[in-house]
């Protein structure tokens, strides 16, 4: 269950017989807890949307789905960079892994810049959290997610630093796997938020 | 570096980006052949399919201890299922 059980020479050749927890158990308690909180937000949003379909549809029409699409692709790409970085770590290509982690963080930065531009546009147009229920949910859900993106970027940059200084697979893999899992969760939550807020009819 | 990029997860990434772009087209009403009432269910099913792909292949839950994998799969099914029930006004 712990990273220490993985041998440095064959970490890639895991089979179903030797199942492996990616990261510490505590990280997974946090991830599943976080996902559950977001799931409740998704359900409450969908329920309110069903109560006032015209208001939600009219408000949704003021959003730019192009931003949402581009940001989804940025986070998917960022997640993919982290997967490649973890592959590099396991192939003992630590410096390449560091570069890939930095690229992942850059995608996160791109997401953040677009998000700030989007918030600026909306606030400039007088669309704020108190405008209506849709906008209240829009700011709470995307804002809460945005906090996760910022924290995730910091974690990924620490992962880059770790990789650059050299990875000891016995002692560092668990931290890297936990951080990677957290960053994938940030991606995963946005995968639901994008259609839920920007596209659903 | 080549062995790092030529991993099957690169195909998963391409598939995820393709599904995202398709969802956007469906949601923006550009795609034909899907009735308006089915847009949301299709978007939800595609989104949670993508979530499961990220979980299994990026988060490495495919080879994680079974209780963790089951917990994740249950989250996907319950969240997506409940959203569909709300959409169809069953609850």
PDB file of C-alpha atoms in Angstrom, chain A residues 81 85 94-105 160 163-164, chain B residues 1:
ATOM      1  CA  UNK A  81       1.647  16.537 -18.914  1.00  0.00           C
ATOM      2  CA  UNK A  85       5.958  13.546 -15.975  1.00  0.00           C
ATOM      3  CA  UNK A  94      13.979  13.349 -13.513  1.00  0.00           C
ATOM      4  CA  UNK A  95      14.973  16.498 -15.406  1.00  0.00           C
ATOM      5  CA  UNK A  96      12.472  15.786 -18.204  1.00  0.00           C
ATOM      6  CA  UNK A  97       9.860  15.148 -15.537  1.00  0.00           C
ATOM      7  CA  UNK A  98      10.605  18.563 -14.005  1.00  0.00           C
ATOM      8  CA  UNK A  99      10.100  20.257 -17.387  1.00  0.00           C
ATOM      9  CA  UNK A 100       6.801  18.399 -17.888  1.00  0.00           C
ATOM     10  CA  UNK A 101       5.595  19.448 -14.408  1.00  0.00           C
ATOM     11  CA  UNK A 102       6.425  23.076 -15.251  1.00  0.00           C
ATOM     12  CA  UNK A 103       4.476  22.745 -18.530  1.00  0.00           C
ATOM     13  CA  UNK A 104       1.532  21.389 -16.524  1.00  0.00           C
ATOM     14  CA  UNK A 105       1.707  24.387 -14.192  1.00  0.00           C
ATOM     15  CA  UNK A 160       8.793  20.110 -10.463  1.00  0.00           C
ATOM     16  CA  UNK A 163      11.992  16.162  -9.789  1.00  0.00           C
ATOM     17  CA  UNK A 164      14.673  18.709 -10.734  1.00  0.00           C
TER      18      UNK A 164
ATOM     19  CA  UNK B   1      11.780  11.007 -23.847  1.00  0.00           C
TER      20      UNK B   1
END
